[in-house]
Structures are given as C-alpha cells and as structure tokens.
Amino acid sequence: MSAGVTSLPEVPEVRAAGVPRLTAGFDLAERLDLAGHLVVHGPLPPLSGERLAALAEGIALRGRGGAGFPFARKLRAVADAAVRRGVRPVVVVNGSEDEPACRKDTVLLNRAPHLVLDGALLAAEALGARTLVVGVTRDSTRRSTERALDERGLADRRGAGLRARVQRNPHRMVTGESSALIRSIDGGPAKPPGRKVRAAETGVGGAPTLLSNAETFAQLAVAARTGVDRYRSTGVPDEPGTVLLTLSGAVARPLVLEAPSGVPLRYALQLAGAPADPQGVLTGGYHGRWLDPAAAHGAVVSRAALERVGGRLGAGAVLPLARDTCPLGEALPVARWLAGESAGQCGPCHRGLPAAARGLEEVLTGGGPPALEALRQITDAVRGRGACRHPDGSADFVESALVAFADDLAAHVLGGGCGRPVRAVLPLGTGGTGAVDGDAGEASGRVLTVDWTLCEGHRLCADIVPELLPIGPDGYPSVAEVPVPHRSLADAERAVRRCPALALRLEADPRHAAGPEAPGRGRRALRRGRG
C-alpha cells in the first residue's frame, strides 16, 4: 500500500466492475476517436425533446456533478423557458474537475469525448439550441475535446447550424460551480456572481441554459442506445445504471472505477487495494463526508444509500485512511487547501474557511476544549451564508471528520495528541501544498509571525489581512504565526511594512520546506501566550 500519495495521475488507471458502459472500448485504445467510438457504441438514434425527457425520467437520471438534480426536470425547465421567452437555449457541458481527488470527468473527456458530446448534442437537438460550450480547466481535456469537435466538423463559426467551442478556465475549485462557469463563458471572471441564478431561466448570454456535467451527458448517450429497460437492468432500482468513482487516499493503486450502483463500498475499495479495515472513508470528495469504519463496512454505493449512513456520493471521490496515520492531521492540509480555493468575494468563505483551518490546527496543537468549541462555532457560522456552496461543503468536510474520528479527537482535545504521524495520503495536487497547477491559492512558503514582545495591538495588520490575522477578544491578533497563500502575499508584505511597532515579520515557513509532521508532537506556535 502506498504511504504517501499526494497527487493523482491526470488520467489514472480505469477499471470496470461488471460490464463496462461508459468505459467500453478502453481496452482497445487510449482515446476513442470518432471512428473508434462508433465501432464501440454504434450510431446514436435521434430523439425528440419529449422522448429524451421521458428517457431521462425513465432511467431516473440525476446530475453526476454532486448536486444530483433530476435531469429530466432541468431539460423541461429549459425548454419551457425558451418557448415562453422565444429565444434559443444554450447547452453547456461542465467538464471542470478541479478537486484534487476527482478524475472521472477528466477520464471521460480524455478517453471517450464523443460519448459526452453525444449526450450534449442529443440535448441540443431536442431543445433547438444553436450554441454548445464545453467548460474545462485542464489542458489535456481542452485538447481532447477540441480534437473531438474537429472530428465531427463542429466549430464556433458564424452561420453554422450549431456553434460549438471549448471554454478553458483557471484550475480552481470554484470555477466548476455552475454560475461561475456561465459567468466566464460570458466573458467575466470564473467566480460565482454572489446571487442566486437559475441557469434554466437566465444563463449564457441571458438565454435559458441546460448545464450538466460530463458524466451526466455520457450516461444520457448510453441510455439513448440501450433504451430504458436495458439501462435499468444494471444497478439498484431507484438509481439504475453505473457510477464512476475516483478511488485514492490509502490505496495501492489510485483508479477510476465504473461499477453498478449498489455495489458494496468495501468491494470498490478492495479493487483499489485499500486496507481491509480502514479507520475511516471520505465519501464525496472534499465537499463530502467521512464515514467511520462500521458505516463504511456496511455501505453500498448509491446516492440514497450513502446519505442514509451519513455519507455522500457527490462527484464520486472515495478516499480511505489506514490506521497508521492521524486522521485529523490528514484533514488539516485539505482544510487549508479549501480555504485557499475561496473566490475571495464573500465573508463566510474568504474569512470563515481560513479561520476554520486555523481552528482545526488549534485543536491539533493543544488548544483543548475551548479550541474545539471555537471551531464548531466557526463551521456553524459559515454554513448557508456563502455566495456558492463552497463554504457549506468545506464545513461538512471538517465537521464530519470531528464526528467520524471521535476517539482521535478526544486524544487531541483531552490528551497530548494521538502520537501518530501524518502520512499525507489525501491528494492535494503536485507536491501536496494545498493547491493545484500553481494556483494563486497555494502556499507561498512564507509565514507571518507576530513578535509578542513588540506587539502593541494597533490592529493595522488585521485591517489589511483580516483572513490571516483575526483579532481576539483582548484586541491583539489571535494567532502568533500563520502560513501565507500566494494570493495574500502582497497584502502580507504591506501589513509588515505598516506595523508601527515592527512586531510583524514575514519569514520562510519551516513546515512548507520540511513536509508534514505529527500533530501533537510539533510546535504549538499558533496558540498565543503572552505571559
């Protein structure tokens, strides 16, 4: 078993449990071009709008990007809005996959792009759409998708019956949020707009927009060929068909697995070489929830079944932890990464998530019951108040870790720590720094340090970088040192220059250079003591 998987291959190994559907033909070619795609899957039958909606309804198709909204209801809402307003709708494929633990859509767009395009083109034809956009955040998916459009003779040309193009966005977690993708397609920043937007009513260019993720459209294309009855012959009755899972964490071989819904979670983990008795399993990725060993052992893979035991299917990422690592210590770098992925435009996300990451570190470094209570107050405060679902999902990740690893939590809160090392098995992109592809949210390798012998509580530093240096009830910064992400480096330098008492310093971060350490054994500099 690997003891230090900090990143996933861009296109990992793919396996199928049972007869492959989405991954059919992967044993024949690394990438199915249009000719190979037609050999494997055959021609696509034409479907009217109502027949397509009835098909999606008959197979109980829900969005596979995490939210799980019924596809047929979304399709009908777009059609109704387009007729009512007398405008052509737009179809958008969300191929953004910016979480370090997810690769299923990347696999589809790199290896079976025409299956995704089949579903999108079915929807475009049924709706009378004249614009198709595929949103991606990786160069490999952009190249493969552009090549697939070219193989079909599709392009973004004036006068074409269907204008199709690829939208390449920055590799950030929030760019995959639907409203952020629509905003970027319209020429704006790839950030959520900060208000509730119904794409089915007002999406790209103000037109009704059908937006769903790559796997959803691929599932639609499979169902169009098999028909409802054959599609439903696999999987559980209320969620038929197959699901794509990305398995990483404490596994021998990270992989994307296609399996029938209802497969035992422990069987999927076994195929990836996970420990037979993991101390916990994260389901749904970094906006998901942790399962304790008992729940994980009895769980089956479906949206409803995982919800019943406290888990989440989400975007299909599954990450087990072995028993030789500190689970809360493993969660801390992810909490920091989630904080760094903020769009920086709403308080619960921009300030709350860094505070939650610092709060978790306080718990791990000897803060005791007061630190735990403060952490729970922070995660409660960010929920339901953000411009998108990023704060909520991040809070779920932290809170479920506290519940699933109650024994470990008690060791840190009431004792001197669990004594186990952090093996850094949860993927965080290249190098495991908490960001991906040089994103502005990654660690800069610098740390802000407060010298308590000089600090006079002027609070100018907190005015400049409130997300890094919150003020405590005594009027002084509530932390002694904090890592600085790249996005905040310029502000941190300005805060150092403006400190009247010269009490603030920007230094090299020893943790950034030395790698992970065991919580409970390392320094406790985050706890301010001015005795």
Coordinates of C-alpha atoms in Angstrom, one line a residue:
M1 CA 0.0 0.0 0.0
S2 CA 1.2 3.5 -0.8
A3 CA 2.1 5.5 2.2
G4 CA 2.3 8.9 0.6
V5 CA 0.0 9.6 -2.4
T6 CA -0.1 13.4 -2.5
S7 CA -1.3 13.7 -6.1
L8 CA -3.2 11.6 -8.7
P9 CA -2.2 11.0 -12.2
E10 CA -4.1 13.3 -14.5
V11 CA -5.6 10.3 -16.2
P12 CA -5.4 7.4 -13.8
E13 CA -5.9 3.7 -14.4
V14 CA -9.5 2.8 -15.3
R15 CA -11.3 -0.5 -14.3
A16 CA -14.8 -1.8 -14.6
A17 CA -16.7 -4.0 -12.1
G18 CA -19.0 -5.8 -14.3
V19 CA -19.8 -5.0 -18.0
P20 CA -18.4 -1.5 -18.9
R21 CA -20.7 1.0 -20.3
L22 CA -19.2 4.5 -20.1
T23 CA -15.7 2.9 -20.2
A24 CA -16.5 0.4 -23.0
G25 CA -13.6 0.2 -25.5
F26 CA -11.0 1.5 -23.1
D27 CA -9.2 -1.8 -23.5
L28 CA -8.9 -1.1 -27.2
A29 CA -7.5 2.4 -27.3
E30 CA -6.2 5.1 -25.0
R31 CA -8.6 7.5 -26.7
L32 CA -11.6 6.7 -28.8
D33 CA -11.7 8.9 -31.8
L34 CA -14.9 9.3 -33.7
A35 CA -14.4 6.2 -35.9
G36 CA -13.4 4.1 -32.8
H37 CA -16.3 5.5 -30.8
L38 CA -18.8 4.4 -33.5
V39 CA -17.3 0.9 -33.6
V40 CA -17.7 0.5 -29.9
H41 CA -21.0 2.2 -29.3
G42 CA -22.7 2.3 -32.6
P43 CA -24.8 5.1 -34.2
L44 CA -26.9 7.4 -32.0
P45 CA -30.6 7.3 -32.6
P46 CA -32.4 10.6 -32.9
L47 CA -34.8 11.5 -30.1
S48 CA -37.4 14.3 -29.9
G49 CA -37.4 16.6 -26.9
E50 CA -40.2 14.8 -25.2
R51 CA -38.8 11.4 -25.9
L52 CA -35.4 12.5 -24.5
A53 CA -37.1 13.8 -21.3
A54 CA -39.1 10.6 -21.0
L55 CA -35.8 8.6 -21.4
A56 CA -34.0 10.7 -18.7
E57 CA -37.1 10.3 -16.4
G58 CA -37.3 6.5 -17.1
I59 CA -33.7 5.9 -16.0
A60 CA -34.0 8.3 -13.1
L61 CA -31.0 10.3 -14.4
R62 CA -29.6 12.8 -11.9
G63 CA -26.7 15.2 -12.3
R64 CA -23.4 13.4 -11.6
G65 CA -21.5 16.5 -10.6
G66 CA -22.5 16.5 -7.0
A67 CA -25.9 18.3 -6.7
G68 CA -27.9 15.3 -8.1
F69 CA -30.7 17.4 -9.7
P70 CA -33.1 15.4 -11.9
F71 CA -32.0 15.8 -15.5
A72 CA -35.5 15.5 -17.0
R73 CA -36.8 18.3 -14.8
K74 CA -33.9 20.5 -15.8
L75 CA -34.4 19.7 -19.5
R76 CA -38.1 20.6 -19.4
A77 CA -37.5 23.8 -17.4
V78 CA -35.1 25.0 -20.1
A79 CA -37.5 24.0 -22.9
D80 CA -40.4 25.8 -21.2
A81 CA -38.3 29.0 -20.6
A82 CA -37.1 29.0 -24.2
V83 CA -40.6 28.7 -25.6
R84 CA -42.0 31.3 -23.2
R85 CA -39.3 33.8 -24.0
G86 CA -39.0 33.0 -27.7
V87 CA -35.2 32.6 -27.6
R88 CA -32.8 29.8 -28.5
P89 CA -31.4 28.0 -25.4
V90 CA -27.7 27.1 -24.8
V91 CA -26.2 23.7 -23.8
V92 CA -23.2 23.7 -21.5
V93 CA -21.1 20.6 -20.6
N94 CA -19.3 21.2 -17.3
G95 CA -16.0 19.3 -17.6
S96 CA -14.4 21.4 -14.9
E97 CA -12.9 19.0 -12.4
D98 CA -10.7 21.0 -10.0
E99 CA -10.8 18.9 -6.9
P100 CA -7.5 17.0 -6.4
A101 CA -9.4 13.8 -5.6
C102 CA -11.7 13.7 -8.7
R103 CA -10.8 12.4 -12.1
K104 CA -13.9 10.7 -13.6
D105 CA -14.9 13.6 -15.9
T106 CA -11.2 14.1 -16.9
V107 CA -11.1 10.4 -17.9
L108 CA -14.2 10.7 -20.0
L109 CA -13.2 13.8 -21.8
N110 CA -9.7 12.5 -22.4
R111 CA -10.6 8.9 -23.4
A112 CA -14.3 9.0 -24.5
P113 CA -15.0 12.6 -25.5
H114 CA -17.5 11.6 -28.2
L115 CA -19.7 9.8 -25.6
V116 CA -20.0 13.1 -23.7
L117 CA -20.6 15.0 -27.0
D118 CA -23.3 12.5 -28.0
G119 CA -25.4 13.3 -24.9
A120 CA -24.8 17.1 -25.3
L121 CA -25.8 17.0 -29.0
L122 CA -28.9 15.0 -28.2
A123 CA -29.9 17.7 -25.8
A124 CA -29.0 20.5 -28.2
E125 CA -31.1 18.9 -31.0
A126 CA -34.0 18.3 -28.7
L127 CA -34.0 21.9 -27.4
G128 CA -33.3 23.6 -30.7
A129 CA -30.1 25.0 -29.2
R130 CA -27.6 26.7 -31.6
T131 CA -24.8 27.0 -29.1
L132 CA -22.8 24.3 -27.3
V133 CA -20.0 25.1 -24.8
V134 CA -17.7 22.6 -23.0
G135 CA -16.1 24.1 -19.9
V136 CA -12.8 22.6 -18.9
T137 CA -9.9 23.5 -16.6
R138 CA -7.1 21.2 -17.8
D139 CA -5.0 21.4 -21.0
S140 CA -5.4 17.7 -21.7
T141 CA -9.2 17.9 -21.6
R142 CA -9.2 21.0 -23.7
R143 CA -7.0 19.4 -26.4
S144 CA -9.0 16.2 -26.5
T145 CA -12.4 18.0 -26.6
E146 CA -11.3 20.4 -29.3
R147 CA -10.0 17.5 -31.3
A148 CA -13.3 15.7 -30.9
L149 CA -15.2 18.8 -32.1
D150 CA -12.9 18.9 -35.1
E151 CA -13.5 15.2 -35.8
R152 CA -17.2 16.0 -36.0
G153 CA -16.8 19.1 -38.1
L154 CA -18.1 21.3 -35.3
A155 CA -16.6 24.8 -34.7
D156 CA -17.5 28.2 -33.4
R157 CA -18.3 29.7 -36.8
R158 CA -20.9 32.3 -37.7
G159 CA -23.7 30.9 -39.7
A160 CA -23.2 27.3 -38.5
G161 CA -26.2 25.3 -37.5
L162 CA -24.6 24.7 -34.2
R163 CA -21.7 26.8 -32.8
A164 CA -19.5 24.7 -30.6
R165 CA -16.5 25.6 -28.6
V166 CA -14.4 24.8 -25.6
Q167 CA -14.1 27.3 -22.7
R168 CA -10.8 26.9 -20.7
N169 CA -11.0 28.3 -17.2
P170 CA -8.4 28.7 -14.4
H171 CA -7.8 25.5 -12.4
R172 CA -9.7 26.4 -9.2
M173 CA -12.4 24.6 -7.3
V174 CA -14.9 27.4 -7.5
T175 CA -14.7 27.6 -11.4
G176 CA -16.6 24.3 -11.6
E177 CA -19.6 25.9 -9.8
S178 CA -22.3 26.3 -12.5
S179 CA -22.8 30.1 -12.1
A180 CA -19.1 30.7 -12.2
L181 CA -18.8 28.7 -15.4
I182 CA -21.7 30.7 -17.0
R183 CA -20.1 33.9 -15.9
S184 CA -16.8 33.0 -17.5
I185 CA -18.5 31.9 -20.8
D186 CA -20.0 35.4 -20.9
G187 CA -16.5 36.9 -20.6
G188 CA -16.5 37.6 -16.9
P189 CA -14.3 36.2 -14.1
A190 CA -14.7 32.5 -13.3
K191 CA -16.3 33.2 -10.0
P192 CA -19.8 32.8 -8.6
P193 CA -21.8 36.0 -9.0
G194 CA -22.9 36.2 -5.4
R195 CA -26.6 35.9 -6.1
K196 CA -28.9 33.0 -6.9
V197 CA -29.1 32.4 -10.6
R198 CA -31.3 29.8 -12.3
A199 CA -29.4 28.8 -15.4
A200 CA -32.6 27.2 -16.8
E201 CA -34.1 30.8 -16.9
T202 CA -31.1 33.0 -17.4
G203 CA -27.8 31.5 -18.3
V204 CA -25.2 32.1 -21.0
G205 CA -25.9 35.4 -22.7
G206 CA -29.1 35.7 -20.7
A207 CA -30.6 32.7 -22.6
P208 CA -32.1 29.6 -20.9
T209 CA -29.2 27.2 -20.4
L210 CA -29.0 23.4 -19.9
L211 CA -25.9 22.9 -17.8
S212 CA -24.8 19.5 -16.5
N213 CA -21.5 17.7 -16.0
A214 CA -19.7 15.4 -18.4
E215 CA -20.7 12.1 -16.9
T216 CA -24.4 13.1 -17.0
F217 CA -24.3 13.7 -20.7
A218 CA -22.3 10.4 -21.2
Q219 CA -25.0 8.5 -19.2
L220 CA -27.7 10.0 -21.4
A221 CA -25.8 8.8 -24.5
V222 CA -25.6 5.3 -23.2
A223 CA -29.3 5.2 -22.3
A224 CA -30.2 6.5 -25.7
R225 CA -28.6 3.4 -27.3
T226 CA -29.7 0.8 -24.7
G227 CA -33.2 2.0 -24.0
V228 CA -34.8 2.3 -20.6
D229 CA -35.3 -1.4 -19.8
R230 CA -31.8 -2.5 -20.6
Y231 CA -30.3 0.5 -18.9
R232 CA -32.2 -0.3 -15.7
S233 CA -31.1 -3.9 -15.8
T234 CA -27.9 -2.8 -14.0
G235 CA -27.8 -1.2 -10.6
V236 CA -30.4 -0.6 -7.9
P237 CA -34.0 0.2 -8.9
D238 CA -34.1 3.8 -7.6
E239 CA -30.7 4.7 -9.1
P240 CA -30.1 2.4 -12.0
G241 CA -27.1 2.2 -14.2
T242 CA -23.4 2.5 -13.3
V243 CA -21.4 5.1 -11.4
L244 CA -17.9 6.4 -11.9
L245 CA -15.8 6.5 -8.7
T246 CA -12.3 8.0 -8.2
L247 CA -10.5 5.9 -5.6
S248 CA -7.4 7.4 -3.9
G249 CA -6.1 8.0 -0.4
A250 CA -4.6 5.0 1.3
V251 CA -4.8 2.7 -1.7
A252 CA -2.3 0.6 -3.6
R253 CA -3.4 2.0 -7.0
P254 CA -5.4 5.1 -7.5
L255 CA -8.0 4.4 -10.2
V256 CA -11.3 5.4 -11.7
L257 CA -13.8 2.6 -11.3
E258 CA -17.0 2.1 -13.3
A259 CA -19.4 0.0 -11.1
P260 CA -23.1 -0.8 -11.0
S261 CA -24.9 1.4 -8.4
G262 CA -25.5 -0.6 -5.3
V263 CA -22.0 -2.2 -5.3
P264 CA -20.7 -2.6 -1.7
L265 CA -18.3 0.2 -0.9
R266 CA -15.8 -2.3 0.6
Y267 CA -15.7 -4.2 -2.7
A268 CA -14.8 -1.0 -4.6
L269 CA -12.1 -0.2 -2.0
Q270 CA -10.8 -3.7 -2.3
L271 CA -10.3 -3.3 -6.1
A272 CA -8.1 -0.3 -5.4
G273 CA -6.0 -2.1 -2.8
A274 CA -7.3 -0.2 0.2
P275 CA -6.8 -1.5 3.8
A276 CA -9.2 -4.2 4.8
D277 CA -10.1 -2.3 7.9
P278 CA -9.7 1.5 7.2
Q279 CA -10.2 3.8 10.2
G280 CA -12.4 5.9 8.0
V281 CA -13.5 6.6 4.4
L282 CA -14.2 10.0 2.9
T283 CA -17.1 9.8 0.5
G284 CA -18.0 12.5 -2.0
G285 CA -14.6 14.1 -2.0
Y286 CA -13.5 17.3 -0.3
H287 CA -17.1 18.6 -0.2
G288 CA -18.2 15.2 1.1
R289 CA -18.5 13.4 4.5
W290 CA -16.4 10.9 6.4
L291 CA -17.7 7.5 7.4
D292 CA -16.5 5.7 10.4
P293 CA -15.3 2.0 10.0
A294 CA -18.7 0.5 10.9
A295 CA -20.7 2.7 8.5
A296 CA -18.1 2.2 5.7
H297 CA -18.1 -1.6 6.1
G298 CA -21.9 -1.8 5.5
A299 CA -22.3 1.0 3.0
V300 CA -23.3 0.5 -0.7
V301 CA -22.6 2.9 -3.5
S302 CA -25.7 5.0 -4.3
R303 CA -26.7 8.5 -3.5
A304 CA -29.6 7.5 -1.2
A305 CA -27.7 4.6 0.5
L306 CA -24.7 6.7 1.3
E307 CA -26.9 9.5 2.7
R308 CA -28.6 7.0 5.0
V309 CA -25.3 6.2 6.7
G310 CA -24.1 9.7 6.9
G311 CA -22.0 9.8 3.7
R312 CA -22.3 11.5 0.4
L313 CA -21.9 10.3 -3.2
G314 CA -21.1 13.8 -4.5
A315 CA -18.8 13.7 -7.5
G316 CA -17.8 10.1 -6.8
A317 CA -14.5 10.6 -5.0
V318 CA -13.8 7.9 -2.3
L319 CA -10.7 8.1 -0.1
P320 CA -10.0 5.6 2.7
L321 CA -7.5 6.1 5.5
A322 CA -5.3 3.4 7.0
R323 CA -4.9 3.1 10.8
D324 CA -1.3 4.2 10.9
T325 CA -2.0 7.9 10.3
C326 CA -3.5 10.7 12.3
P327 CA -6.9 11.2 10.6
L328 CA -7.5 14.8 11.8
G329 CA -3.9 15.6 10.8
E330 CA -4.7 14.3 7.3
A331 CA -7.8 16.5 7.2
L332 CA -5.9 19.7 8.1
P333 CA -4.0 20.2 4.8
V334 CA -7.3 19.7 3.0
A335 CA -9.0 22.3 5.2
R336 CA -6.2 24.7 4.3
W337 CA -6.5 23.9 0.6
L338 CA -10.2 24.5 0.7
A339 CA -9.6 27.9 2.4
G340 CA -7.1 28.8 -0.3
E341 CA -9.7 27.9 -3.0
S342 CA -12.0 30.7 -1.9
A343 CA -13.1 33.1 -4.6
G344 CA -12.4 35.8 -2.1
Q345 CA -15.6 37.7 -2.5
C346 CA -17.8 36.7 0.4
G347 CA -17.0 36.8 4.1
P348 CA -18.1 33.3 5.1
C349 CA -15.7 31.9 2.5
H350 CA -12.9 34.4 2.5
R351 CA -12.6 34.7 6.2
G352 CA -14.5 31.8 7.6
L353 CA -12.7 29.0 5.9
P354 CA -9.2 30.2 6.8
A355 CA -10.5 30.6 10.4
A356 CA -11.8 27.0 10.3
A357 CA -8.4 25.7 9.1
R358 CA -6.7 27.6 11.9
G359 CA -9.2 26.4 14.3
L360 CA -8.6 22.7 13.4
E361 CA -4.9 23.3 13.8
E362 CA -5.5 24.8 17.3
V363 CA -7.4 21.6 18.2
L364 CA -4.5 19.5 17.0
T365 CA -1.8 21.5 18.7
G366 CA -3.2 21.6 22.2
G367 CA -6.0 24.1 22.2
G368 CA -8.2 21.8 24.3
P369 CA -12.0 22.1 24.7
P370 CA -12.1 25.9 24.1
A371 CA -10.4 25.4 20.7
L372 CA -12.9 22.7 19.7
E373 CA -15.9 24.8 20.7
A374 CA -14.5 27.7 18.7
L375 CA -14.0 25.5 15.7
R376 CA -17.6 24.3 15.9
Q377 CA -18.8 27.9 16.1
I378 CA -16.9 28.8 13.0
T379 CA -18.2 25.9 10.9
D380 CA -21.7 26.7 12.0
A381 CA -21.3 30.4 11.1
V382 CA -20.2 29.8 7.5
R383 CA -23.0 27.4 6.6
G384 CA -25.7 28.7 4.3
R385 CA -24.2 32.2 4.0
G386 CA -21.8 32.0 1.1
A387 CA -22.2 33.1 -2.5
C388 CA -21.9 29.5 -3.6
R389 CA -21.8 26.0 -1.9
H390 CA -18.1 26.1 -1.3
P391 CA -18.3 27.2 2.4
D392 CA -21.1 24.6 3.1
G393 CA -19.1 21.7 1.5
S394 CA -15.9 22.7 3.3
A395 CA -17.7 22.9 6.7
D396 CA -19.2 19.5 6.1
F397 CA -15.8 18.1 5.5
V398 CA -14.4 19.4 8.7
E399 CA -17.5 18.7 10.9
S400 CA -17.8 15.1 9.7
A401 CA -14.2 14.5 10.4
L402 CA -14.8 15.5 14.0
V403 CA -17.7 13.0 14.2
A404 CA -16.1 10.1 12.4
F405 CA -12.8 10.3 14.3
A406 CA -14.2 10.9 17.8
D407 CA -11.6 8.8 19.5
D408 CA -8.8 10.6 17.8
L409 CA -10.4 14.0 18.5
A410 CA -10.6 13.1 22.2
A411 CA -6.9 12.2 22.2
H412 CA -6.0 15.7 20.9
V413 CA -8.5 17.7 22.9
L414 CA -8.1 15.9 26.3
G415 CA -4.6 14.4 26.0
G416 CA -1.3 15.2 24.3
G417 CA -2.3 14.1 20.8
C418 CA -2.7 10.7 19.2
G419 CA 1.0 10.2 18.6
R420 CA 0.6 9.0 15.1
P421 CA 2.3 10.7 12.1
V422 CA 0.6 12.4 9.2
R423 CA 1.4 10.4 6.1
A424 CA -0.1 12.8 3.6
V425 CA -2.2 10.3 1.7
L426 CA -5.0 12.7 0.7
P427 CA -4.2 14.1 -2.7
L428 CA -3.6 17.8 -2.9
G429 CA -2.1 18.3 -6.4
T430 CA 1.6 18.3 -7.3
G431 CA 3.6 18.5 -4.1
G432 CA 0.6 18.3 -1.8
T433 CA 0.9 22.0 -0.9
G434 CA -2.8 22.6 -0.8
A435 CA -3.3 23.9 -4.4
V436 CA -3.2 22.7 -8.0
D437 CA -1.2 23.7 -11.0
G438 CA 0.4 26.8 -9.5
D439 CA -2.9 28.3 -8.5
A440 CA -2.9 31.6 -6.6
G441 CA -4.4 29.8 -3.5
E442 CA -1.3 27.6 -3.0
A443 CA 1.1 28.1 -0.1
S444 CA 3.8 30.7 -0.8
G445 CA 6.3 29.2 1.5
R446 CA 6.2 32.3 3.8
V447 CA 4.7 32.7 7.2
L448 CA 3.5 35.8 9.1
T449 CA 4.9 35.9 12.6
V450 CA 3.9 38.2 15.5
D451 CA 6.6 39.1 18.0
W452 CA 4.6 39.4 21.2
T453 CA 7.5 41.4 22.9
L454 CA 6.8 44.2 20.5
C455 CA 3.1 43.9 19.5
E456 CA 1.1 46.9 21.0
G457 CA -2.3 45.9 19.5
H458 CA -2.5 48.6 16.8
R459 CA -4.5 46.2 14.7
L460 CA -3.4 47.7 11.4
C461 CA -2.3 44.3 10.2
A462 CA -5.8 42.9 10.7
D463 CA -7.2 45.7 8.7
I464 CA -5.0 44.7 5.7
V465 CA -5.1 40.8 6.0
P466 CA -8.2 40.0 8.2
E467 CA -8.3 36.5 6.8
L468 CA -4.8 35.8 8.1
L469 CA -4.7 37.8 11.4
P470 CA -8.1 37.9 13.1
I471 CA -8.3 40.0 16.3
G472 CA -9.0 38.2 19.5
P473 CA -11.3 39.5 22.4
D474 CA -8.3 41.2 24.0
G475 CA -7.6 43.4 21.0
Y476 CA -4.5 41.5 19.8
P477 CA -4.1 39.1 16.9
S478 CA -5.5 35.7 17.9
V479 CA -2.6 33.8 16.3
A480 CA 1.1 34.0 16.5
E481 CA 2.0 32.7 13.1
V482 CA 0.1 31.7 10.0
P483 CA 1.1 30.4 6.5
V484 CA 0.5 32.9 3.7
P485 CA -1.1 31.8 0.4
H486 CA 0.2 33.3 -2.8
R487 CA -3.0 35.3 -3.2
S488 CA -2.3 37.1 0.1
L489 CA 1.5 37.6 -0.2
A490 CA 1.4 41.2 -1.4
D491 CA -1.0 42.2 1.3
A492 CA 1.1 40.4 3.9
E493 CA 4.1 42.3 2.8
R494 CA 2.2 45.6 3.1
A495 CA 1.0 44.6 6.6
V496 CA 4.6 44.1 7.6
R497 CA 5.6 47.5 6.3
R498 CA 2.7 49.3 8.1
C499 CA 3.2 47.7 11.5
P500 CA 4.1 50.7 13.7
A501 CA 5.7 48.6 16.4
L502 CA 7.7 46.5 13.9
A503 CA 6.1 43.4 15.6
L504 CA 5.1 41.7 12.3
R505 CA 7.6 39.6 10.2
L506 CA 7.4 37.6 7.0
E507 CA 9.6 34.6 7.2
A508 CA 10.2 31.2 5.5
D509 CA 7.7 28.7 6.6
P510 CA 9.6 25.7 8.1
R511 CA 6.5 23.4 7.6
H512 CA 6.5 24.2 3.9
A513 CA 10.1 23.1 3.5
A514 CA 10.0 20.1 5.9
G515 CA 6.7 18.5 5.0
P516 CA 4.1 17.0 7.3
E517 CA 4.7 16.4 10.9
A518 CA 2.7 14.6 13.6
P519 CA 0.1 16.7 15.2
G520 CA 0.5 16.7 19.0
R521 CA 4.3 16.4 18.7
G522 CA 5.2 19.5 16.8
R523 CA 5.4 23.1 17.9
R524 CA 2.3 24.9 19.3
A525 CA 3.1 28.4 17.9
L526 CA -0.4 29.0 16.8
R527 CA -1.5 29.3 20.4
R528 CA -0.7 32.8 21.6
G529 CA 0.8 33.1 25.0
R530 CA 1.8 36.4 26.3
G531 CA 2.6 35.7 29.9

